[in-house]
């Protein structure tokens, strides 16, 4: 209860981390947009333009990939933290789209000097590596260069946004292209036909080799456009904190895609879990007051890898309830448009997410998508090799073998998207929400019953 006392005391200044609890696409963008009314600064702390965060505000739909989802609130500052891998060309496109839709990011969007850059050759490598993986070994990456950019970071060869401010930036780009061409030659040697797949927009690939002159030109333009946004965000954040401002950290992807805690190797290359918020922003663990876990009322996954409660996908599963989730929930990638796999809510995953993230509150989303399903299942445990388990096996091949143990509840069979108070939910819908919360180890903070800002019941946040 110390936490709640502290929460009360700190009502005016709260630093919150918001994370995805499943395999991404839980509705983080929507919930960040809603919570930004109580924040002053919103920080993206990991991932890159593999993310697609949808915000529907004042009737307009926007999909954010790198810019924090708080940008639609006038006067709030948005930061791209050091833990993000940022493709300058994607960011320029996003800034321009934002400006065209009437929102000016300049003056309140800042990028850390420590943020790593995703270069076009990282995208080329991502695509070539994915193409070279044998069937069954493919990850189904978004092709945005995320893995290669993080690999460059940890092998200490990456370029950071601070490098963009240097006079010799173009020379560094040329050196990097030469190094990448060596890697591409090796990949080509292993799998000749991958050559077709390597094309990335904006650059020429001749004989599987990148053109250094073209790269130098492209990045000179990026430098000019982005330099005004690049600052050292660590002192900025700590000054904001000292001035009593509230900071909201925006996770991308989700717990089960975490490089350490997810279904390795079918994961992304960063730490979406709450610990990543400190590493990726420069805030300390002591600065975090609250962790919000966004969780869908069912489960989705896009890309390859195990999914115990899976019902429906584009390949071999065609369950009608899963199909309803996919169709009513519009389960297609916000950016890649790939169809998402769908399945029942998995409370084993939610409990695990609660533990590894320290979730205080759930933001439960997309309850309305289940409005027409007569019988709804919840996975409460797994069976593995004839034994009941209630934790996530650390190996993806074991997780692929588990059989879900289900509880079944009656569906409510009526519309929920017009409900404005928790107590006005149809009793069977309320019972489902209560059961999810009871099984999943934290309190309910927000219930989302539609994609727009207004379709939100704020229970405790
Ligand atoms: P994110 O990556 O976690 O930000 O999620 P995405 O934006 O990729 O996917 C979530 C999708 O669900 C988007 O199309 C949202 O507009 C939509 N959405 C969010 N919350 C709700 C909800 O409560 N109900 C419905 N029907 N749609 C929602
Ligand atoms: P948001 O932030 C869902 C998945 C990809 C693939 C794996 C690795 O919108 O929730 P990567 O390109 O990161 O190397 O791909 O991770 N993936 C996501 N799935 N939502 C996302 O982001 C994702 N970002 C990556 O499909 O399986
Ligand atoms: Mg998404």
Short mmCIF file of C-alpha atoms and ligand atoms in Angstrom, two decimals:
data_model
loop_
_atom_site.label_atom_id
_atom_site.label_comp_id
_atom_site.label_asym_id
_atom_site.label_seq_id
_atom_site.Cartn_x
_atom_site.Cartn_y
_atom_site.Cartn_z
CA UNK A 1 0.00 0.00 0.00
CA UNK A 2 3.07 2.20 0.14
CA UNK A 3 2.59 2.64 -3.59
CA UNK A 4 -0.92 4.04 -3.31
CA UNK A 5 0.16 6.43 -0.56
CA UNK A 6 2.99 7.62 -2.78
CA UNK A 7 0.59 7.91 -5.70
CA UNK A 8 -1.71 10.14 -3.69
CA UNK A 9 1.13 12.35 -2.57
CA UNK A 10 2.46 12.66 -6.09
CA UNK A 11 -0.83 13.24 -7.89
CA UNK A 12 0.56 16.30 -9.62
CA UNK A 13 3.81 14.68 -10.75
CA UNK A 14 3.68 11.08 -11.91
CA UNK A 15 6.15 9.36 -14.15
CA UNK A 16 4.51 6.44 -15.92
CA UNK A 17 5.76 3.68 -18.18
CA UNK A 18 3.25 2.19 -20.60
CA UNK A 19 4.06 -1.18 -22.16
CA UNK A 20 2.45 -3.75 -24.43
CA UNK A 21 1.65 -6.97 -22.54
CA UNK A 22 1.23 -9.38 -25.45
CA UNK A 23 2.77 -9.49 -28.96
CA UNK A 24 2.30 -5.81 -29.81
CA UNK A 25 -0.65 -3.92 -31.34
CA UNK A 26 -2.54 -3.94 -28.05
CA UNK A 27 -3.72 -0.34 -28.59
CA UNK A 28 -0.74 1.43 -26.97
CA UNK A 29 -1.05 4.44 -29.28
CA UNK A 30 -4.64 5.03 -28.31
CA UNK A 31 -3.97 4.70 -24.58
CA UNK A 32 -0.87 6.96 -24.72
CA UNK A 33 -2.99 9.59 -26.48
CA UNK A 34 -5.60 9.33 -23.72
CA UNK A 35 -3.04 9.46 -20.89
CA UNK A 36 -1.14 12.38 -22.39
CA UNK A 37 -3.71 14.77 -20.91
CA UNK A 38 -2.05 14.14 -17.53
CA UNK A 39 1.55 14.19 -18.82
CA UNK A 40 3.91 16.96 -19.88
CA UNK A 41 6.52 14.94 -21.75
CA UNK A 42 6.08 11.70 -23.72
CA UNK A 43 9.19 9.60 -24.47
CA UNK A 44 9.54 6.68 -26.90
CA UNK A 45 12.26 4.49 -25.43
CA UNK A 46 12.88 1.54 -27.81
CA UNK A 47 12.01 0.04 -31.16
CA UNK A 48 11.82 2.05 -34.34
CA UNK A 49 9.55 2.31 -37.35
CA UNK A 50 8.63 -1.35 -36.92
CA UNK A 51 5.98 0.15 -34.60
CA UNK A 52 2.62 1.36 -35.86
CA UNK A 53 0.64 3.17 -33.16
CA UNK A 54 -2.83 4.24 -34.19
CA UNK A 55 -4.42 7.35 -32.70
CA UNK A 56 -7.92 8.47 -33.66
CA UNK A 57 -8.58 11.97 -32.39
CA UNK A 58 -11.11 14.54 -33.52
CA UNK A 59 -12.25 12.17 -36.26
CA UNK A 60 -8.77 11.88 -37.82
CA UNK A 61 -6.80 8.65 -37.88
CA UNK A 62 -3.03 8.83 -37.71
CA UNK A 63 -0.49 6.02 -37.49
CA UNK A 64 2.68 6.95 -35.60
CA UNK A 65 5.85 4.98 -36.12
CA UNK A 66 8.58 7.05 -34.47
CA UNK A 67 6.96 10.22 -33.17
CA UNK A 68 5.52 9.61 -29.67
CA UNK A 69 1.73 9.23 -29.64
CA UNK A 70 1.35 12.29 -27.38
CA UNK A 71 2.09 14.67 -30.27
CA UNK A 72 -1.59 15.42 -30.92
CA UNK A 73 -1.89 17.22 -27.59
CA UNK A 74 -0.85 20.82 -28.09
CA UNK A 75 1.89 22.09 -25.82
CA UNK A 76 3.19 18.63 -24.81
CA UNK A 77 6.81 17.74 -25.50
CA UNK A 78 7.70 14.52 -27.32
CA UNK A 79 11.08 12.85 -27.16
CA UNK A 80 12.64 10.08 -29.23
CA UNK A 81 14.88 8.52 -26.61
CA UNK A 82 18.35 7.02 -26.88
CA UNK A 83 16.96 3.45 -26.84
CA UNK A 84 15.11 3.95 -30.13
CA UNK A 85 16.62 3.08 -33.51
CA UNK A 86 15.52 5.88 -35.78
CA UNK A 87 15.41 5.84 -39.58
CA UNK A 88 15.89 9.51 -40.52
CA UNK A 89 13.99 9.08 -43.80
CA UNK A 90 10.98 7.52 -42.06
CA UNK A 91 11.01 10.30 -39.47
CA UNK A 92 11.15 13.04 -42.10
CA UNK A 93 8.17 11.42 -43.85
CA UNK A 94 6.28 11.25 -40.57
CA UNK A 95 7.06 14.86 -39.62
CA UNK A 96 5.89 16.02 -43.04
CA UNK A 97 2.66 14.00 -42.83
CA UNK A 98 2.04 15.42 -39.35
CA UNK A 99 2.60 18.96 -40.61
CA UNK A 100 0.28 18.36 -43.58
CA UNK A 101 -2.45 17.22 -41.17
CA UNK A 102 -2.16 20.47 -39.19
CA UNK A 103 0.20 19.49 -36.35
CA UNK A 104 3.63 21.19 -36.23
CA UNK A 105 6.24 19.03 -34.45
CA UNK A 106 9.08 21.60 -34.55
CA UNK A 107 9.80 23.11 -31.15
CA UNK A 108 8.23 20.23 -29.20
CA UNK A 109 9.75 17.14 -30.78
CA UNK A 110 13.31 16.30 -29.75
CA UNK A 111 15.62 13.43 -30.68
CA UNK A 112 18.39 12.27 -28.40
CA UNK A 113 21.97 12.75 -29.60
CA UNK A 114 22.44 9.15 -28.41
CA UNK A 115 19.66 7.66 -30.56
CA UNK A 116 21.01 5.11 -33.03
CA UNK A 117 20.17 5.55 -36.70
CA UNK A 118 18.62 2.92 -38.91
CA UNK A 119 20.29 3.42 -42.28
CA UNK A 120 18.92 2.20 -45.59
CA UNK A 121 21.61 -0.47 -45.64
CA UNK A 122 20.19 -1.85 -42.38
CA UNK A 123 16.89 -2.29 -44.18
CA UNK A 124 18.72 -3.97 -47.06
CA UNK A 125 20.44 -6.32 -44.61
CA UNK A 126 17.19 -7.05 -42.75
CA UNK A 127 15.52 -8.08 -45.99
CA UNK A 128 18.50 -10.10 -47.22
CA UNK A 129 18.89 -11.92 -43.90
CA UNK A 130 15.18 -12.73 -43.72
CA UNK A 131 15.21 -14.01 -47.31
CA UNK A 132 18.24 -16.17 -46.52
CA UNK A 133 16.54 -17.86 -43.53
CA UNK A 134 15.25 -21.36 -44.22
CA UNK A 135 11.50 -22.10 -43.92
CA UNK A 136 10.66 -22.55 -40.23
CA UNK A 137 13.53 -20.24 -39.25
CA UNK A 138 12.03 -17.06 -40.64
CA UNK A 139 11.11 -14.42 -38.04
CA UNK A 140 8.66 -12.48 -40.20
CA UNK A 141 10.35 -9.16 -39.43
CA UNK A 142 8.78 -5.91 -40.53
CA UNK A 143 11.75 -5.38 -42.87
CA UNK A 144 12.50 -1.99 -41.30
CA UNK A 145 16.16 -2.70 -40.51
CA UNK A 146 15.57 -2.99 -36.77
CA UNK A 147 17.68 -6.11 -36.07
CA UNK A 148 20.71 -4.94 -38.09
CA UNK A 149 20.56 -1.45 -36.52
CA UNK A 150 20.56 -2.87 -32.96
CA UNK A 151 23.30 -5.33 -33.99
CA UNK A 152 25.40 -2.36 -35.14
CA UNK A 153 24.71 -0.63 -31.80
CA UNK A 154 25.91 -3.52 -29.64
CA UNK A 155 28.87 -4.21 -31.89
CA UNK A 156 29.76 -0.52 -31.47
CA UNK A 157 29.74 0.33 -35.15
CA UNK A 158 26.40 2.18 -35.27
CA UNK A 159 25.82 5.81 -36.18
CA UNK A 160 24.05 8.00 -33.63
CA UNK A 161 21.99 11.10 -34.23
CA UNK A 162 24.75 13.15 -32.61
CA UNK A 163 26.99 12.05 -35.51
CA UNK A 164 24.63 13.78 -37.88
CA UNK A 165 25.70 17.09 -36.35
CA UNK A 166 29.37 16.47 -37.28
CA UNK A 167 31.01 18.11 -40.31
CA UNK A 168 32.42 14.78 -41.54
CA UNK A 169 29.04 12.97 -41.34
CA UNK A 170 29.00 12.26 -45.11
CA UNK A 171 32.45 10.63 -44.96
CA UNK A 172 31.28 8.40 -42.12
CA UNK A 173 28.27 7.35 -44.21
CA UNK A 174 30.58 6.42 -47.11
CA UNK A 175 32.76 4.29 -44.81
CA UNK A 176 29.68 2.52 -43.50
CA UNK A 177 28.43 1.78 -47.02
CA UNK A 178 31.79 0.19 -47.89
CA UNK A 179 31.57 -2.05 -44.81
CA UNK A 180 27.98 -3.01 -45.60
CA UNK A 181 28.90 -3.93 -49.17
CA UNK A 182 31.36 -6.43 -47.76
CA UNK A 183 28.55 -8.01 -45.67
CA UNK A 184 26.13 -8.04 -48.60
CA UNK A 185 28.69 -9.85 -50.77
CA UNK A 186 28.93 -12.55 -48.12
CA UNK A 187 25.14 -12.92 -47.91
CA UNK A 188 24.94 -13.14 -51.69
CA UNK A 189 27.57 -15.87 -51.67
CA UNK A 190 25.32 -17.89 -49.39
CA UNK A 191 22.07 -17.40 -51.25
CA UNK A 192 22.19 -15.95 -54.72
CA UNK A 193 18.43 -15.52 -55.30
CA UNK A 194 18.06 -13.24 -52.26
CA UNK A 195 19.28 -10.50 -54.59
CA UNK A 196 15.76 -9.78 -55.85
CA UNK A 197 14.48 -9.08 -52.38
CA UNK A 198 17.00 -6.51 -51.31
CA UNK A 199 15.59 -3.44 -53.03
CA UNK A 200 14.91 -0.65 -50.58
CA UNK A 201 13.31 2.63 -51.58
CA UNK A 202 15.62 5.49 -52.39
CA UNK A 203 18.81 3.60 -53.13
CA UNK A 204 20.29 1.72 -56.03
CA UNK A 205 21.60 -1.77 -55.56
CA UNK A 206 23.92 -2.79 -58.40
CA UNK A 207 25.32 -6.32 -58.37
CA UNK A 208 24.24 -6.55 -54.78
CA UNK A 209 26.36 -3.51 -53.93
CA UNK A 210 25.06 -0.20 -52.57
CA UNK A 211 25.93 3.09 -54.20
CA UNK A 212 27.95 5.26 -51.79
CA UNK A 213 27.35 8.49 -53.74
CA UNK A 214 23.60 8.05 -53.63
CA UNK A 215 23.71 7.35 -49.89
CA UNK A 216 25.89 10.42 -49.27
CA UNK A 217 23.32 12.57 -51.11
CA UNK A 218 20.32 11.13 -49.27
CA UNK A 219 21.84 11.58 -45.82
CA UNK A 220 23.08 15.11 -46.48
CA UNK A 221 19.41 16.06 -46.96
CA UNK A 222 18.40 14.15 -43.81
CA UNK A 223 21.08 15.99 -41.81
CA UNK A 224 19.75 19.35 -42.93
CA UNK A 225 16.15 18.51 -42.09
CA UNK A 226 16.67 16.78 -38.73
CA UNK A 227 19.55 18.68 -37.11
CA UNK A 228 17.24 21.23 -35.43
CA UNK A 229 15.49 18.43 -33.51
CA UNK A 230 18.62 16.78 -32.07
CA UNK A 231 19.54 17.58 -28.44
CA UNK A 232 20.97 15.82 -25.40
CA UNK A 233 17.65 14.65 -23.96
CA UNK A 234 19.04 13.37 -20.63
CA UNK A 235 19.55 16.82 -19.04
CA UNK A 236 16.30 17.91 -20.70
CA UNK A 237 14.33 15.11 -19.01
CA UNK A 238 15.94 15.62 -15.61
CA UNK A 239 15.31 19.36 -15.77
CA UNK A 240 11.66 18.62 -16.63
CA UNK A 241 11.47 16.26 -13.67
CA UNK A 242 13.05 18.85 -11.34
CA UNK A 243 10.46 21.38 -12.54
CA UNK A 244 7.67 19.03 -11.42
CA UNK A 245 6.64 17.84 -14.88
CA UNK A 246 5.14 14.39 -15.47
CA UNK A 247 6.83 12.06 -17.91
CA UNK A 248 5.06 9.28 -19.81
CA UNK A 249 7.27 6.61 -21.39
CA UNK A 250 5.79 4.94 -24.46
CA UNK A 251 6.76 1.34 -25.15
CA UNK A 252 6.54 -0.13 -28.61
CA UNK A 253 6.02 -3.83 -29.48
CA UNK A 254 5.19 -5.96 -26.42
CA UNK A 255 6.45 -8.20 -23.64
CA UNK A 256 6.33 -11.39 -25.71
CA UNK A 257 8.46 -9.72 -28.40
CA UNK A 258 11.12 -8.66 -25.86
CA UNK A 259 14.61 -9.82 -26.84
CA UNK A 260 15.10 -11.31 -23.32
CA UNK A 261 11.61 -12.21 -22.11
CA UNK A 262 9.82 -12.94 -25.38
CA UNK A 263 9.59 -16.01 -27.58
CA UNK A 264 13.25 -15.89 -28.66
CA UNK A 265 14.30 -15.96 -31.50
CA UNK A 266 10.84 -14.89 -32.75
CA UNK A 267 11.17 -11.48 -31.12
CA UNK A 268 12.25 -7.96 -31.90
CA UNK A 269 15.78 -6.77 -31.07
CA UNK A 270 15.04 -4.48 -28.11
CA UNK A 271 13.52 -4.48 -24.60
CA UNK A 272 9.90 -3.29 -24.80
CA UNK A 273 9.45 -4.32 -21.14
CA UNK A 274 9.37 -1.60 -18.49
CA UNK A 275 13.06 -2.00 -17.59
CA UNK A 276 13.82 -0.81 -21.11
CA UNK A 277 12.20 2.54 -20.30
CA UNK A 278 15.09 3.55 -18.04
CA UNK A 279 17.79 2.22 -20.36
CA UNK A 280 16.14 3.89 -23.33
CA UNK A 281 15.47 7.32 -21.83
CA UNK A 282 18.03 8.11 -19.12
CA UNK A 283 15.42 8.16 -16.34
CA UNK A 284 16.42 6.05 -13.33
CA UNK A 285 14.30 3.21 -11.88
CA UNK A 286 13.62 5.49 -8.90
CA UNK A 287 11.96 8.00 -11.22
CA UNK A 288 9.18 5.59 -12.24
CA UNK A 289 5.98 5.80 -10.19
CA UNK A 290 3.58 3.67 -12.18
CA UNK A 291 3.55 0.98 -14.86
CA UNK A 292 0.53 0.55 -17.13
CA UNK A 293 0.17 -2.67 -19.14
CA UNK A 294 -1.94 -2.45 -22.28
CA UNK A 295 -3.66 -5.75 -22.96
CA UNK A 296 -6.24 -6.76 -25.57
CA UNK A 297 -9.36 -8.65 -24.48
CA UNK A 298 -8.11 -11.41 -26.84
CA UNK A 299 -4.69 -12.08 -28.36
CA UNK A 300 -3.04 -11.25 -31.69
CA UNK A 301 0.35 -11.83 -33.20
CA UNK A 302 1.90 -10.79 -36.50
CA UNK A 303 4.97 -12.55 -37.86
CA UNK A 304 6.23 -16.03 -37.02
CA UNK A 305 6.58 -17.86 -33.70
CA UNK A 306 4.52 -19.83 -31.16
CA UNK A 307 1.03 -18.66 -30.14
CA UNK A 308 -0.68 -21.19 -27.83
CA UNK A 309 -4.26 -19.84 -28.03
CA UNK A 310 -4.20 -19.19 -31.78
CA UNK A 311 -7.54 -19.69 -33.59
CA UNK A 312 -7.16 -18.00 -36.93
CA UNK A 313 -4.46 -17.12 -39.45
CA UNK A 314 -3.95 -16.75 -43.16
CA UNK A 315 -2.35 -20.22 -43.48
CA UNK A 316 -3.89 -23.14 -41.60
CA UNK A 317 -6.33 -22.02 -38.87
CA UNK A 318 -9.84 -20.91 -39.72
CA UNK A 319 -11.85 -20.93 -36.49
CA UNK A 320 -14.96 -18.71 -36.92
CA UNK A 321 -14.52 -16.91 -33.55
CA UNK A 322 -10.92 -16.11 -34.51
CA UNK A 323 -12.21 -14.86 -37.85
CA UNK A 324 -14.66 -12.58 -36.05
CA UNK A 325 -11.79 -11.15 -33.96
CA UNK A 326 -9.73 -10.54 -37.12
CA UNK A 327 -12.60 -8.94 -39.03
CA UNK A 328 -14.36 -6.93 -36.32
CA UNK A 329 -11.03 -5.93 -34.76
CA UNK A 330 -9.57 -4.96 -38.19
CA UNK A 331 -6.53 -7.01 -37.33
CA UNK A 332 -4.13 -5.91 -40.03
CA UNK A 333 -0.69 -4.37 -39.43
CA UNK A 334 -1.05 -0.59 -38.99
CA UNK A 335 1.94 -0.02 -41.29
CA UNK A 336 2.77 -3.31 -43.01
CA UNK A 337 -0.93 -4.25 -43.58
CA UNK A 338 -0.03 -7.89 -42.88
CA UNK A 339 -2.98 -9.91 -41.48
CA UNK A 340 -2.60 -10.55 -37.74
CA UNK A 341 -3.12 -14.01 -36.26
CA UNK A 342 -5.85 -14.06 -33.60
CA UNK A 343 -6.77 -16.18 -30.56
CA UNK A 344 -8.28 -16.27 -27.07
CA UNK A 345 -7.02 -14.20 -24.13
CA UNK A 346 -4.06 -15.86 -22.45
CA UNK A 347 -3.92 -15.16 -18.71
CA UNK A 348 -0.60 -17.03 -18.40
CA UNK A 349 0.94 -14.37 -20.63
CA UNK A 350 -0.80 -11.54 -18.76
CA UNK A 351 0.48 -12.78 -15.37
CA UNK A 352 3.99 -13.12 -16.78
CA UNK A 353 3.76 -9.60 -18.22
CA UNK A 354 2.58 -8.32 -14.84
CA UNK A 355 5.63 -9.88 -13.19
CA UNK A 356 8.38 -8.88 -15.58
CA UNK A 357 7.04 -5.33 -16.02
CA UNK A 358 5.71 -4.69 -12.50
CA UNK A 359 2.33 -3.65 -13.94
CA UNK A 360 0.20 -1.60 -11.51
CA UNK A 361 -2.75 -1.02 -13.82
CA UNK A 362 -4.18 -2.68 -16.91
CA UNK A 363 -5.48 -0.73 -19.84
CA UNK A 364 -7.80 -3.39 -21.26
CA UNK A 365 -8.60 -2.71 -24.92
CA UNK A 366 -10.92 -3.94 -27.69
CA UNK A 367 -13.54 -5.50 -25.43
CA UNK A 368 -16.14 -4.40 -28.01
CA UNK A 369 -14.63 -6.76 -30.61
CA UNK A 370 -16.04 -9.72 -28.63
CA UNK A 371 -19.62 -8.34 -28.60
CA UNK A 372 -20.96 -10.98 -31.01
CA UNK A 373 -19.15 -14.10 -29.79
CA UNK A 374 -21.55 -16.42 -27.88
CA UNK A 375 -19.00 -18.40 -25.81
CA UNK A 376 -15.66 -16.86 -24.87
CA UNK A 377 -12.63 -18.79 -23.65
CA UNK A 378 -9.81 -17.69 -21.37
CA UNK A 379 -6.56 -19.65 -21.18
CA UNK A 380 -5.76 -20.04 -17.47
CA UNK A 381 -2.83 -22.49 -17.63
CA UNK A 382 -1.01 -24.81 -20.05
CA UNK A 383 -0.41 -28.51 -20.25
CA UNK A 384 3.13 -29.51 -21.19
CA UNK A 385 4.19 -33.18 -21.39
CA UNK A 386 1.10 -34.22 -19.42
CA UNK A 387 1.73 -31.69 -16.59
CA UNK A 388 -0.18 -28.51 -15.79
CA UNK A 389 2.03 -25.40 -15.79
CA UNK A 390 1.13 -21.78 -15.14
CA UNK A 391 4.32 -20.07 -16.30
CA UNK A 392 5.79 -19.33 -19.71
CA UNK A 393 8.39 -21.90 -20.78
CA UNK A 394 11.61 -20.07 -21.64
CA UNK A 395 12.08 -22.00 -24.87
CA UNK A 396 9.95 -21.11 -27.89
CA UNK A 397 9.88 -24.76 -29.00
CA UNK A 398 8.38 -25.76 -25.62
CA UNK A 399 5.84 -22.94 -25.85
CA UNK A 400 4.93 -24.25 -29.30
CA UNK A 401 4.08 -27.63 -27.72
CA UNK A 402 1.86 -26.47 -24.83
CA UNK A 403 -1.88 -27.13 -24.87
CA UNK A 404 -3.99 -24.31 -23.44
CA UNK A 405 -6.30 -25.12 -20.51
CA UNK A 406 -9.43 -23.04 -20.91
CA UNK A 407 -12.24 -21.63 -18.82
CA UNK A 408 -15.37 -20.75 -20.74
CA UNK A 409 -17.71 -17.82 -20.12
CA UNK A 410 -20.95 -16.71 -21.72
CA UNK A 411 -20.66 -13.89 -24.24
CA UNK A 412 -22.85 -10.81 -23.69
CA UNK A 413 -24.15 -10.61 -27.28
CA UNK A 414 -24.83 -6.86 -27.29
CA UNK A 415 -23.00 -3.67 -28.10
CA UNK A 416 -20.53 -2.26 -25.56
CA UNK A 417 -18.99 0.62 -27.51
CA UNK A 418 -21.56 3.15 -26.28
CA UNK A 419 -21.03 2.39 -22.56
CA UNK A 420 -19.50 5.25 -20.56
CA UNK A 421 -19.33 3.80 -17.03
CA UNK A 422 -17.92 0.47 -15.90
CA UNK A 423 -21.04 -0.32 -13.90
CA UNK A 424 -23.18 0.10 -17.04
CA UNK A 425 -21.46 -2.72 -18.91
CA UNK A 426 -23.75 -5.68 -19.69
CA UNK A 427 -23.38 -8.00 -16.63
CA UNK A 428 -21.76 -10.78 -18.68
CA UNK A 429 -19.21 -8.34 -20.13
CA UNK A 430 -18.48 -7.03 -16.63
CA UNK A 431 -18.02 -10.61 -15.42
CA UNK A 432 -15.52 -11.26 -18.25
CA UNK A 433 -13.55 -8.08 -17.42
CA UNK A 434 -13.56 -8.94 -13.69
CA UNK A 435 -12.31 -12.45 -14.41
CA UNK A 436 -9.46 -11.20 -16.63
CA UNK A 437 -8.40 -8.73 -13.98
CA UNK A 438 -8.65 -11.33 -11.22
CA UNK A 439 -6.47 -13.75 -13.22
CA UNK A 440 -3.91 -11.20 -14.27
CA UNK A 441 -2.45 -9.69 -11.10
CA UNK A 442 -3.06 -5.91 -11.30
CA UNK A 443 -5.94 -3.42 -11.07
CA UNK A 444 -8.04 -2.15 -13.95
CA UNK A 445 -7.01 1.41 -14.85
CA UNK A 446 -8.65 1.93 -18.25
CA UNK A 447 -11.20 0.06 -20.33
CA UNK A 448 -11.25 0.79 -24.05
CA UNK A 449 -14.37 -0.07 -26.01
CA UNK A 450 -13.66 1.52 -29.39
CA UNK A 451 -10.78 3.01 -31.37
CA UNK A 452 -11.55 6.70 -30.77
CA UNK A 453 -10.43 8.79 -27.78
CA UNK A 454 -14.00 9.09 -26.51
CA UNK A 455 -14.55 5.32 -26.40
CA UNK A 456 -12.63 5.02 -23.16
CA UNK A 457 -13.71 4.35 -19.59
CA UNK A 458 -11.17 5.77 -17.16
CA UNK A 459 -11.47 3.64 -14.08
CA UNK A 460 -8.41 4.68 -12.09
CA UNK A 461 -6.02 6.63 -14.31
P1 LIG B 1 -0.43 -0.33 -30.96
O1 LIG B 1 0.66 -0.75 -31.89
O2 LIG B 1 -0.37 -1.04 -29.65
O3 LIG B 1 -0.51 1.16 -30.79
O4 LIG B 1 -1.79 -0.80 -31.65
P2 LIG B 1 -2.20 -0.61 -33.21
O5 LIG B 1 -2.54 0.79 -33.45
O6 LIG B 1 -1.18 -1.25 -34.08
O7 LIG B 1 -3.46 -1.57 -33.27
C1 LIG B 1 -4.57 -1.35 -32.47
C2 LIG B 1 -5.78 -1.17 -33.39
O8 LIG B 1 -6.95 -1.28 -32.62
C3 LIG B 1 -5.85 0.19 -34.04
O9 LIG B 1 -6.48 0.05 -35.28
C4 LIG B 1 -6.71 0.99 -33.08
O10 LIG B 1 -7.39 2.07 -33.72
C5 LIG B 1 -7.69 -0.06 -32.63
N1 LIG B 1 -8.22 0.09 -31.26
C6 LIG B 1 -7.59 0.51 -30.14
N2 LIG B 1 -8.39 0.37 -29.06
C7 LIG B 1 -9.54 -0.17 -29.52
C8 LIG B 1 -10.76 -0.59 -28.89
O11 LIG B 1 -10.93 -0.52 -27.69
N3 LIG B 1 -11.72 -1.11 -29.70
C9 LIG B 1 -11.57 -1.24 -31.05
N4 LIG B 1 -12.56 -1.77 -31.75
N5 LIG B 1 -10.44 -0.86 -31.68
C10 LIG B 1 -9.45 -0.35 -30.92
P1 LIG B 2 3.75 -2.07 -32.25
O1 LIG B 2 4.60 -1.07 -31.52
C1 LIG B 2 3.40 -6.22 -33.62
C2 LIG B 2 7.13 -8.22 -34.81
C3 LIG B 2 7.31 -8.58 -36.27
C4 LIG B 2 8.18 -9.82 -36.14
C5 LIG B 2 9.08 -9.48 -34.95
C6 LIG B 2 10.45 -8.95 -35.35
O2 LIG B 2 2.92 -1.48 -33.33
O3 LIG B 2 3.00 -2.93 -31.30
P2 LIG B 2 11.29 -6.61 -36.29
O4 LIG B 2 10.93 -5.88 -37.54
O5 LIG B 2 11.02 -5.85 -35.04
O6 LIG B 2 12.68 -7.16 -36.32
O7 LIG B 2 10.32 -7.90 -36.30
O8 LIG B 2 8.39 -8.49 -34.21
N1 LIG B 2 6.81 -6.79 -34.55
C7 LIG B 2 5.61 -6.34 -34.18
N2 LIG B 2 4.43 -6.97 -34.04
N3 LIG B 2 3.49 -4.91 -33.32
C8 LIG B 2 4.67 -4.25 -33.44
O9 LIG B 2 4.84 -2.98 -33.04
C9 LIG B 2 5.79 -4.96 -33.92
N4 LIG B 2 7.08 -4.63 -34.17
C10 LIG B 2 7.69 -5.76 -34.53
O10 LIG B 2 6.08 -8.85 -36.89
O11 LIG B 2 7.38 -10.91 -35.75
MG1 LIG B 3 0.92 -1.47 -33.82
#
